[in-house]
Amino acid sequence: MNASTSTPIGALTGIKVLDLSRVLAGPWATQMLADLGADVIKVERPVAGDDTRHWGPPFLRDEAGNDTREASYFTACNRNKRSITVDMAHPEGRALLLRMAQEADVVVENFKTGGLKQYGLDYESLKALNPRLVYCSITGFGQDGPYAERAGYDLMVQAMCGLMSVTGHADGEPGGGPLRVGVAVIDVFTGLYASNAILAALNARHHSGQGQYIDMALLDVSMAVLANQASGFLATDKTPGRAGNIHPSLAPYQDFVTQDGNVMLAIGNDGQFARFCAAIGHQDWALDARFATNTARVHHRAELLERMQPVMLTRSTTAWIALLEDKAVPCGPINTIAEAFEDPQVKARGILKSLPRSAGDGIASIATVANPMRLSGTPVTYRSAPPALGQHTDEILREFGLGTDAIAQLHQQGVV
């Protein structure tokens, strides 16, 4: 599991990760580690690979512009990794994985609770071989409790945790009803929490010399990221509902219809509101006791919106942004994803990256979204595009001392 000697030095250079996870939450966590310089070996099933390789359309296109069989979903969370195919149900495959785990610093897996025990790849088995191992399990509901045996999926957990009950328009309004968030945010957040936990465990190992077990659950994470909605409920025992794009604790903090579309106003304090009022020639609103403070504006939201909505229709979206952006009043467009990638700030920050790929499958490069972590001394690196299935199998086996004949025999047996 040795990274190339030409690999740029990253914050996690020298850390070896055995990635037994698939789909999104686990791969998101290991991509974070890979971006920071860890050598991540992604273990996939022979022939089939990670489920998300087939979750299309959309699919990646070859150099001629034709669809391939590689779904773009996979590329969201698998850059900077090396792919090896191993059949863990085969004795030789298990032996290979045990050998890799002995040299690894981290193992990440998202099998059902207890699912790897039959292969000797559970934490207790691997801990006996490698006491310094940090082992992270990601499941829907955790390792204990009445739901521990259940499979968990982002959509189901969004519904269970209450997130969908506060997302969407209120009942009785056009389009009213609970909605899922447009991205699998619980999977993504779980990946982020998992990578944080792994980093904490690695740091603790510096002091103790011992690894540890990390139990991550989508449901736990979903409850945690309810954030102010959860704390509001706990403080008042009042269940929050859906309010569309209106913030329950701030006003005006929502979208407005303009002359030619929509604009988002995100006024978060009384100073911003006063500057907004001055800009539109309604300083009297900021002096009105009903609107002078945020709490008063929330209580009198209907009266405030009755005054604001006709005013917001008097300018275009672009004109509103031009009017307010130099007055420190948060205001912006509601972009499509295509428009977001064309945004001057997005371009200036280098958010879009194109990574070359040489896997012999006709895909010359893969576009990816930059990691948002900006470290001055050990920056994120973009060493390789998301790999083709099994692209690095022989390379990795050679690193473990296997010769050409031994590797050929493993292929012939269907082990790799």
PDB file of N, CA, C and O in Angstrom, residues 142 263 267 385:
ATOM      1  N   GLY A 142     -26.525   2.190  13.313  1.00  0.00           N
ATOM      2  CA  GLY A 142     -25.564   1.946  14.369  1.00  0.00           C
ATOM      3  C   GLY A 142     -25.464   0.477  14.733  1.00  0.00           C
ATOM      4  O   GLY A 142     -26.181  -0.378  14.205  1.00  0.00           O
ATOM      5  N   VAL A 263     -35.041  36.576  -6.401  1.00  0.00           N
ATOM      6  CA  VAL A 263     -33.807  36.964  -5.727  1.00  0.00           C
ATOM      7  C   VAL A 263     -33.904  36.509  -4.282  1.00  0.00           C
ATOM      8  O   VAL A 263     -35.002  36.409  -3.714  1.00  0.00           O
ATOM      9  N   ILE A 267     -31.181  38.707   5.194  1.00  0.00           N
ATOM     10  CA  ILE A 267     -30.901  39.757   6.172  1.00  0.00           C
ATOM     11  C   ILE A 267     -30.864  39.124   7.561  1.00  0.00           C
ATOM     12  O   ILE A 267     -31.873  38.632   8.062  1.00  0.00           O
ATOM     13  N   ALA A 385      -7.702  10.875 -11.253  1.00  0.00           N
ATOM     14  CA  ALA A 385      -9.142  10.842 -11.480  1.00  0.00           C
ATOM     15  C   ALA A 385      -9.741   9.612 -10.796  1.00  0.00           C
ATOM     16  O   ALA A 385      -9.029   8.657 -10.461  1.00  0.00           O
TER      17      ALA A 385
END
